[in-house]
């Protein structure tokens, strides 16, 4: 990145960092379910150890990763991406940024790394909680090896990063925070699983982003999280198309809209 | 709004040093069937305060938005600081500061943080101008408070500070005194005049407040229904180009009217509360001839002075004649 890009990245990061309300919701969505998961499982194990195994170990790692990467992490990523995509427009300052003479596409582009930086920081904290729960609450259970831990980290960053980038593009396209959050969460929580479970749609279901992402999970994904079989190449292609499409739409809208 | 003066504006290496600050030719903006800006030809000279005067809905803000690249023109040409826009928009806007409608900010950030965001999108030198700009508009003490706690007047000042980050050769201000109290308006006027007279900047002010434009600006354009009706120096605009009126006080008004009506230099002569109201057929130099003729006719002339029109009178005059052709209005 050149000096201008770094300055603009810093500026966008500042806007996201200081958005305390959104950031609090992002932290709650991404981290609270993990804390609750390990706490409840630990309590269950301590009260009835014969019926409930330890909260950690490889099973605990799998549960935590699924929760972070396929359920609550993407929702948190949507909040970050939408905030980055609509923050300037909803505050009415986008026109003041345009008046600086800086290219509109550059103004759009600087939102993406800033959103990823915030999203990934939160996800890294979440992943830290998973590792803490996995190893400290393992009891007599086997624990993930280094390769699985690294794969899990990469998957966490990929799964949430892709959703975050798509959210930036989508929100920049609609320029409405409420509409973007509603549409993306409805897609993520309702439409995607629904489509994935309509077997008559056949290979058309390959186009559902969450299915393509789940395909790369290093741990077993539940039926609800991913039941569409697809090839590695198809999965990569679907993810790239989603990212490229929404980045292009967001950039186009930012470049052409009246302010 | 006081404090240390920002250094006089000098042209950057890029923009040309000559040519008007703003020039438009046939600039038009249509929204479907409605024409918001209709073939505007405008020339704003450098180093002046120029008023863009018109009633609400006249097309002032649309015109400004086109100049700044916030919306596309339907047709016509425009240039800022000698650079064609939108072709050379990035270079042209390097030294332009603007407030469009009410100044908006991220309310959850401080004044200083809001400025730093704009500075990041400008040149590296812009960040170093944040403190001087805040001091210039009198906000340095409260720069670290969140903008959501600022009054409207403080936001206007912060908007001006944001403009100053560009070290602007040209400031474009849309209704800049909205929300300012009388003291703030006075300070604002002084700041604008200092920018023009001491620092050589050009200030383009859009306003529906005639009194404001008359007090701040050197020249103005009157716009209505998307068209520029007339433009020029304030004094000329107020007087009109062809109308020259005198108030004449004489010892025998009835005989004076008879004399005046016989003079080719006089278009019209009638009684008024202030004395005789005389409309000259030509320029103000004819007043001397009128005086001479009255004295020659044995009348004692006790008063002879030009009628001073306000810009408001001229504005109401031209905007009430919009159904006539533009040529008729200009006279």
XYZ file of C-alpha atoms in Angstrom:
590
model
C 0.000 0.000 0.000
C 1.239 3.484 -0.788
C 1.207 6.342 1.709
C -2.220 7.631 0.661
C -3.738 4.164 0.927
C -2.242 3.732 4.405
C -3.636 7.096 5.545
C -7.073 6.269 4.179
C -6.967 2.812 5.758
C -6.096 4.432 9.108
C -8.984 6.865 8.694
C -11.484 4.099 7.932
C -10.131 2.045 10.811
C -10.611 5.027 13.142
C -14.245 5.342 12.058
C -14.889 1.663 12.799
C -12.933 1.572 16.047
C -14.803 4.537 17.455
C -18.182 3.153 16.533
C -18.586 1.816 20.046
C -22.188 0.618 19.811
C -21.602 -1.469 16.698
C -18.336 -2.783 18.056
C -20.033 -3.896 21.279
C -22.636 -5.855 19.300
C -19.895 -7.398 17.158
C -18.024 -8.537 20.255
C -21.166 -9.891 21.881
C -22.241 -11.767 18.756
C -18.842 -13.283 18.069
C -17.583 -13.999 21.567
C -20.501 -14.446 23.942
C -21.756 -17.698 22.347
C -18.271 -19.215 22.736
C -18.033 -18.225 26.375
C -21.534 -19.562 26.979
C -20.745 -22.799 25.103
C -17.657 -23.673 27.125
C -19.131 -22.461 30.419
C -22.327 -24.512 30.041
C -20.440 -27.603 28.879
C -17.979 -27.270 31.758
C -20.819 -26.976 34.255
C -22.582 -29.992 32.723
C -19.390 -32.020 32.844
C -18.654 -31.105 36.426
C -22.196 -31.902 37.574
C -22.684 -35.154 35.604
C -19.291 -36.279 34.334
C -20.584 -39.719 33.362
C -23.172 -38.309 30.976
C -21.298 -35.194 29.754
C -17.734 -35.319 28.593
C -15.213 -32.511 29.138
C -16.028 -29.186 27.465
C -12.732 -28.998 25.583
C -10.592 -31.349 23.559
C -11.141 -31.973 19.866
C -14.965 -32.170 20.256
C -14.974 -28.841 22.040
C -12.721 -27.391 19.333
C -15.142 -28.604 16.665
C -18.162 -27.105 18.421
C -16.398 -23.804 18.993
C -15.129 -23.533 15.434
C -18.554 -24.292 14.011
C -20.126 -21.676 16.235
C -17.563 -19.014 15.358
C -17.128 -19.663 11.646
C -20.537 -20.776 10.467
C -23.061 -19.166 12.786
C -22.221 -16.175 14.931
C -18.918 -15.075 13.380
C -20.523 -14.348 9.990
C -23.253 -12.333 11.699
C -20.615 -10.247 13.437
C -18.775 -9.910 10.130
C -21.984 -8.629 8.525
C -22.264 -5.887 11.163
C -18.659 -4.787 10.600
C -18.964 -4.892 6.807
C -22.239 -2.975 6.744
C -20.852 -0.320 9.079
C -17.818 0.104 6.836
C -19.957 0.182 3.697
C -22.556 2.691 4.854
C -20.816 4.758 7.548
C -19.822 7.716 5.370
C -23.056 7.843 3.420
C -25.320 7.545 6.450
C -23.382 10.256 8.304
C -23.612 12.465 5.203
C -19.844 12.912 4.943
C -19.293 10.933 1.768
C -19.775 14.076 -0.315
C -17.074 15.802 1.733
C -14.706 12.959 0.934
C -15.599 13.219 -2.757
C -14.894 16.947 -2.673
C -11.284 16.217 -1.715
C -10.816 15.072 -5.311
C -9.882 11.557 -4.221
C -11.242 8.907 -6.576
C -14.518 7.399 -5.449
C -13.225 3.918 -6.150
C -10.266 4.608 -3.844
C -12.706 5.779 -1.167
C -14.599 2.504 -1.567
C -11.458 0.392 -1.659
C -10.119 1.722 1.639
C -13.237 0.446 3.440
C -12.410 -3.185 2.693
C -9.078 -3.602 4.512
C -10.324 -1.526 7.433
C -13.402 -3.749 7.793
C -11.245 -6.857 7.544
C -8.853 -5.530 10.167
C -11.674 -5.018 12.670
C -13.444 -8.248 11.760
C -10.310 -10.367 11.985
C -9.218 -8.773 15.268
C -12.510 -9.847 16.826
C -12.297 -13.305 15.237
C -8.764 -13.784 16.540
C -10.031 -13.074 20.040
C -12.793 -15.592 19.405
C -10.316 -18.145 18.162
C -8.238 -17.527 21.282
C -11.289 -18.353 23.399
C -11.775 -21.569 21.404
C -8.168 -22.608 21.997
C -8.401 -21.691 25.665
C -11.542 -23.783 26.066
C -10.172 -26.618 23.931
C -6.955 -27.096 25.882
C -7.831 -25.939 29.385
C -11.080 -27.956 29.506
C -9.806 -31.021 27.591
C -9.721 -33.375 30.558
C -8.893 -36.837 29.243
C -9.961 -36.029 25.664
C -7.529 -35.780 22.738
C -6.662 -32.238 21.634
C -6.222 -30.855 18.095
C -2.736 -31.089 16.625
C -0.874 -28.041 15.309
C -2.034 -28.630 11.738
C -5.691 -28.621 12.761
C -5.156 -25.512 14.858
C -3.582 -23.707 11.882
C -6.262 -24.958 9.512
C -8.905 -23.820 11.950
C -7.329 -20.367 12.139
C -7.144 -20.062 8.360
C -10.741 -21.216 8.038
C -11.896 -18.723 10.653
C -10.246 -15.840 8.823
C -11.491 -17.008 5.435
C -15.078 -17.741 6.459
C -15.632 -14.456 8.278
C -13.454 -12.389 5.939
C -15.433 -13.438 2.875
C -18.749 -12.567 4.525
C -17.312 -9.250 5.735
C -16.122 -8.262 2.247
C -19.440 -9.256 0.675
C -21.195 -7.153 3.333
C -19.017 -4.119 2.528
C -19.911 -4.430 -1.141
C -23.605 -5.063 -0.530
C -23.915 -2.199 1.961
C -22.100 0.175 -0.395
C -24.587 -0.862 -3.059
C -27.705 -0.223 -0.971
C -26.192 2.625 1.141
C -28.789 1.733 3.778
C -27.537 0.293 7.033
C -30.874 -1.117 8.191
C -31.744 -2.642 4.825
C -28.290 -4.187 4.439
C -28.213 -5.758 7.907
C -31.740 -7.116 7.532
C -31.120 -8.554 4.072
C -27.736 -10.103 4.851
C -28.744 -11.650 8.156
C -31.967 -12.985 6.636
C -29.913 -14.478 3.805
C -27.368 -15.944 6.205
C -29.780 -17.350 8.799
C -32.898 -18.191 6.815
C -32.493 -18.237 3.056
C -29.128 -20.011 2.795
C -30.013 -23.034 4.978
C -33.430 -23.207 3.350
C -32.025 -23.301 -0.173
C -29.346 -25.788 0.870
C -32.042 -28.160 2.122
C -34.152 -28.065 -1.057
C -32.607 -31.093 -2.731
C -34.646 -30.590 -5.912
C -32.484 -27.552 -6.654
C -29.578 -29.938 -7.257
C -26.254 -28.366 -8.149
C -27.800 -24.886 -8.172
C -27.291 -25.020 -4.421
C -23.552 -24.869 -5.037
C -24.018 -21.143 -5.542
C -24.993 -20.555 -1.915
C -22.025 -18.804 -0.299
C -22.294 -20.428 3.128
C -22.278 -23.876 1.475
C -19.126 -23.058 -0.448
C -17.456 -21.722 2.700
C -18.513 -24.746 4.782
C -16.926 -26.964 2.172
C -13.495 -25.824 3.420
C -14.177 -26.422 7.095
C -11.427 -28.502 8.733
C -13.992 -29.987 11.128
C -17.223 -31.861 10.521
C -20.074 -29.543 9.679
C -23.580 -30.348 10.837
C -26.380 -31.046 8.385
C -27.713 -27.548 8.830
C -24.356 -25.959 8.202
C -23.462 -27.727 4.991
C -25.031 -30.636 3.250
C -24.290 -29.774 -0.375
C -21.475 -31.802 -1.877
C -19.284 -29.841 -4.254
C -15.782 -30.028 -5.625
C -12.873 -28.027 -4.296
C -12.668 -25.968 -7.481
C -16.383 -25.212 -7.445
C -16.131 -24.048 -3.849
C -13.254 -21.687 -4.659
C -15.045 -20.398 -7.731
C -18.300 -19.715 -5.874
C -16.462 -17.781 -3.162
C -14.483 -15.749 -5.691
C -17.606 -14.928 -7.698
C -19.461 -13.716 -4.588
C -16.539 -11.548 -3.491
C -15.819 -10.161 -6.961
C -19.488 -9.534 -7.738
C -20.255 -7.578 -4.585
C -16.980 -5.662 -4.641
C -17.729 -4.654 -8.229
C -21.321 -3.669 -7.412
C -20.234 -1.690 -4.354
C -17.502 0.095 -6.290
C -19.870 0.837 -9.179
C -22.499 2.315 -6.876
C -19.927 4.374 -4.972
C -18.509 5.677 -8.251
C -21.803 6.606 -9.855
C -24.156 7.694 -7.098
C -25.253 11.288 -6.641
C -24.336 12.603 -3.218
C -13.586 33.004 14.272
C -10.190 34.511 14.621
C -6.678 33.459 15.413
C -3.497 33.234 13.473
C -3.806 33.962 9.810
C -3.312 31.066 7.479
C -0.596 31.875 4.998
C -1.629 33.556 1.752
C -2.804 31.091 -0.857
C -0.378 30.279 -3.634
C -1.062 28.179 -6.668
C 0.131 24.589 -6.404
C 2.479 23.239 -9.049
C -0.444 21.642 -10.893
C -3.280 24.114 -11.391
C -2.853 26.949 -13.917
C -2.268 30.408 -12.467
C -4.548 32.209 -14.879
C -8.198 32.082 -15.803
C -11.297 32.518 -13.710
C -11.781 30.603 -10.478
C -15.030 29.200 -11.851
C -16.264 29.245 -15.411
C -19.321 27.526 -16.797
C -20.758 27.515 -20.296
C -24.275 26.319 -20.995
C -24.268 24.243 -17.839
C -27.490 22.287 -17.567
C -28.891 19.705 -15.184
C -32.141 17.902 -15.782
C -33.983 15.580 -13.427
C -36.365 13.835 -15.805
C -38.680 16.496 -17.216
C -37.567 19.131 -14.714
C -34.631 21.383 -15.554
C -32.923 22.371 -12.306
C -30.051 24.316 -13.910
C -30.704 25.750 -17.337
C -27.789 26.717 -19.577
C -25.838 28.686 -16.984
C -22.928 30.815 -18.188
C -20.976 32.009 -15.182
C -17.591 33.623 -14.680
C -16.202 34.010 -11.163
C -12.988 36.064 -11.154
C -10.108 35.017 -8.929
C -9.418 36.833 -5.687
C -12.993 37.952 -5.093
C -15.979 37.065 -2.948
C -18.723 36.096 -5.363
C -22.349 35.673 -4.355
C -24.642 33.182 -6.034
C -27.948 34.654 -5.086
C -31.354 33.154 -5.539
C -34.507 32.054 -3.771
C -34.856 28.572 -2.338
C -35.194 26.006 -5.118
C -33.524 28.233 -7.700
C -30.889 25.602 -8.518
C -28.001 26.976 -6.458
C -27.118 23.756 -4.643
C -27.507 21.657 -7.797
C -25.083 23.995 -9.542
C -22.564 23.616 -6.708
C -22.960 19.838 -6.692
C -22.165 19.732 -10.396
C -19.094 21.917 -9.943
C -17.797 19.593 -7.237
C -18.489 16.372 -9.090
C -21.213 15.274 -6.680
C -23.650 14.917 -9.552
C -23.202 14.809 -13.307
C -24.142 17.686 -15.573
C -26.658 16.892 -18.307
C -24.778 19.184 -20.704
C -22.406 22.133 -20.825
C -18.810 22.790 -19.795
C -17.288 23.911 -16.514
C -13.841 24.533 -15.085
C -12.437 25.125 -11.623
C -9.184 27.089 -11.244
C -8.624 26.659 -14.964
C -9.063 22.881 -14.963
C -11.919 21.308 -16.896
C -14.307 19.388 -14.701
C -14.980 16.480 -14.564
C -12.031 15.580 -16.849
C -9.427 17.082 -14.481
C -11.534 16.888 -11.370
C -8.885 15.417 -9.066
C -6.347 18.164 -9.790
C -8.944 20.917 -9.748
C -10.289 19.901 -6.338
C -6.859 19.702 -4.703
C -7.129 23.373 -3.807
C -10.878 23.681 -3.407
C -12.665 23.627 -0.065
C -16.437 23.304 0.012
C -19.437 23.140 2.288
C -22.483 21.742 0.523
C -25.789 22.365 2.298
C -25.315 21.876 6.040
C -21.904 20.581 7.116
C -22.137 16.939 8.173
C -19.736 14.934 10.338
C -19.415 11.599 12.069
C -21.165 12.571 15.310
C -19.378 9.968 17.430
C -15.938 11.313 16.496
C -14.320 14.468 17.846
C -13.906 17.562 15.727
C -10.203 16.834 15.349
C -10.839 13.212 14.352
C -13.360 14.304 11.745
C -10.793 16.646 10.252
C -8.144 13.913 10.294
C -10.418 11.702 8.176
C -10.714 14.365 5.492
C -7.011 15.180 5.767
C -6.201 11.523 5.070
C -7.908 11.788 1.697
C -6.058 15.004 0.850
C -2.350 15.704 0.485
C 0.100 14.755 3.278
C 0.373 18.454 4.220
C -3.326 18.566 5.105
C -2.790 16.819 8.449
C -0.418 19.588 9.538
C -3.135 22.160 8.833
C -5.626 20.661 11.309
C -4.509 22.661 14.352
C -4.113 26.001 12.548
C -7.525 25.507 10.930
C -9.175 24.714 14.273
C -7.573 27.783 15.798
C -8.615 29.919 12.875
C -12.292 29.081 13.419
C -12.032 29.279 17.219
C -12.590 25.594 17.933
C -9.184 24.517 19.170
C -10.285 24.351 22.801
C -13.194 22.047 21.985
C -11.579 20.072 19.182
C -11.390 16.885 21.205
C -15.083 16.846 22.110
C -17.441 14.655 20.128
C -19.215 16.485 17.322
C -22.627 15.285 18.532
C -22.228 17.800 21.352
C -21.528 20.713 18.986
C -24.075 23.432 18.275
C -25.062 24.144 14.668
C -22.846 27.202 14.703
C -19.879 25.137 15.871
C -20.523 22.645 13.094
C -20.501 25.486 10.580
C -17.139 26.573 11.947
C -15.837 23.032 11.808
C -17.044 22.899 8.208
C -14.973 25.969 7.412
C -11.983 24.385 9.174
C -12.465 21.315 7.001
C -12.320 23.556 3.931
C -9.074 25.106 5.139
C -7.335 21.718 5.158
C -6.995 22.099 1.403
C -5.295 25.506 1.804
C -7.943 26.436 -0.735
C -7.529 28.833 -3.610
C -11.274 28.558 -3.981
C -13.890 28.112 -1.254
C -17.399 27.118 -2.271
C -19.833 27.722 0.555
C -23.505 26.810 0.326
C -25.650 28.925 2.673
C -22.710 29.278 5.076
C -24.341 31.473 7.700
C -27.246 29.120 8.392
C -27.394 28.508 12.113
C -24.950 31.246 13.078
C -25.990 33.823 15.644
C -25.543 37.537 14.802
C -22.102 37.607 16.422
C -21.093 34.505 14.525
C -22.338 35.992 11.249
C -20.282 39.117 11.829
C -17.165 37.044 12.584
C -17.857 34.933 9.529
C -18.063 38.022 7.304
C -14.759 39.282 8.652
C -13.119 35.915 8.096
C -14.336 35.722 4.495
C -13.173 39.263 3.758
C -9.767 38.485 5.291
C -9.474 35.375 3.140
C -10.184 37.396 0.034
C -8.300 40.622 0.804
C -5.321 39.356 2.798
C -4.848 35.850 1.506
C -5.976 36.225 -2.093
C -8.462 33.376 -1.995
C -11.666 33.252 -4.026
C -14.871 32.650 -2.108
C -18.050 31.566 -3.880
C -21.058 31.938 -1.595
C -24.463 30.593 -2.439
C -27.195 32.262 -0.457
C -30.794 33.344 -0.466
C -29.918 36.128 1.990
C -29.527 39.291 -0.070
C -28.216 41.362 2.784
C -25.547 38.743 3.446
C -24.303 38.712 -0.129
C -24.373 42.496 -0.348
C -22.197 42.806 2.764
C -19.686 40.071 1.983
C -19.363 39.891 -1.778
C -17.673 41.976 -4.434
C -19.758 40.555 -7.246
C -22.758 38.320 -7.610
C -25.006 36.444 -9.960
C -28.753 36.406 -9.471
C -30.267 33.048 -10.280
C -33.832 31.863 -10.422
C -35.601 28.846 -11.894
C -32.232 27.448 -12.876
C -31.174 30.460 -14.931
C -28.664 33.206 -14.222
C -30.691 36.367 -14.658
C -27.845 38.817 -14.313
C -24.314 38.965 -12.910
C -21.660 41.564 -12.185
C -20.196 43.741 -9.424
C -22.593 44.293 -6.522
C -22.836 48.051 -7.085
C -23.687 47.597 -10.758
C -26.148 44.855 -10.013
C -27.918 46.981 -7.456
C -28.161 49.940 -9.808
C -28.969 48.003 -12.909
C -27.122 48.786 -16.125
C -29.417 51.296 -17.722
C -31.384 52.813 -14.914
C -29.938 55.989 -13.468
C -32.186 57.829 -11.082
C -31.752 61.118 -9.297
C -33.504 62.824 -6.438
C -33.669 66.526 -7.231
C -34.657 69.219 -4.767
C -35.639 72.614 -6.289
C -37.483 75.752 -5.181
C -40.218 75.371 -7.842
C -40.957 71.686 -8.517
C -43.786 72.272 -11.009
C -41.677 74.452 -13.272
C -38.734 72.113 -12.848
C -40.805 69.188 -14.129
C -41.722 71.182 -17.199
C -38.042 71.963 -17.814
C -36.916 68.389 -17.187
C -39.516 66.879 -19.481
C -38.112 69.005 -22.272
C -34.588 67.658 -21.879
C -33.345 64.772 -24.046
C -31.159 63.589 -21.154
C -34.282 62.853 -19.089
C -36.459 59.852 -19.684
C -38.909 60.507 -16.879
C -39.495 63.159 -14.209
C -42.143 63.028 -11.480
C -42.826 64.147 -7.964
C -42.065 61.904 -5.020
C -42.008 62.243 -1.229
C -38.293 62.982 -1.300
C -38.428 65.573 -4.111
C -38.384 65.151 -7.852
C -37.558 61.688 -9.083
C -35.674 61.896 -12.362
C -34.800 58.929 -14.538
C -31.887 59.713 -16.844
C -31.835 58.530 -20.430
C -28.138 57.677 -20.183
C -25.318 57.286 -17.675
C -24.756 59.204 -14.442
C -22.604 61.814 -16.228
C -25.868 63.298 -17.532
C -26.674 64.515 -14.005
C -24.323 67.474 -14.480
C -26.137 68.522 -17.663
C -29.501 68.255 -15.922
C -28.230 70.456 -13.109
C -26.879 72.974 -15.595
C -30.208 73.153 -17.478
C -32.187 73.648 -14.288
C -29.912 76.480 -13.158
C -30.068 78.044 -16.629
C -33.849 78.005 -16.353
C -33.553 80.145 -13.203
C -34.335 77.362 -10.754
C -32.434 77.022 -7.484
C -31.159 73.473 -7.109
C -30.827 72.538 -3.438
C -30.304 68.812 -3.764
C -29.213 66.497 -6.535
C -28.188 62.983 -5.613
C -28.318 59.524 -7.180
C -30.933 57.080 -5.924
C -29.235 54.203 -4.141
C -30.817 50.878 -4.918
C -30.183 47.964 -2.608
C -29.416 44.560 -4.015
C -32.703 43.466 -2.531
C -34.620 45.984 -4.643
C -32.778 44.826 -7.751
C -33.305 41.181 -6.863
C -37.042 41.620 -6.414
C -37.161 43.623 -9.602
C -35.468 41.016 -11.770
C -37.090 37.979 -10.214
C -40.525 39.564 -10.639
C -39.844 39.988 -14.368
C -38.975 36.398 -15.112
C -41.734 35.965 -17.633
C -39.949 38.492 -19.808
C -37.004 37.515 -21.970
C -33.561 37.510 -20.310
C -32.507 40.469 -22.488
C -35.410 42.551 -21.193
C -34.605 41.629 -17.609
C -30.949 42.630 -17.937
C -31.950 46.162 -18.861
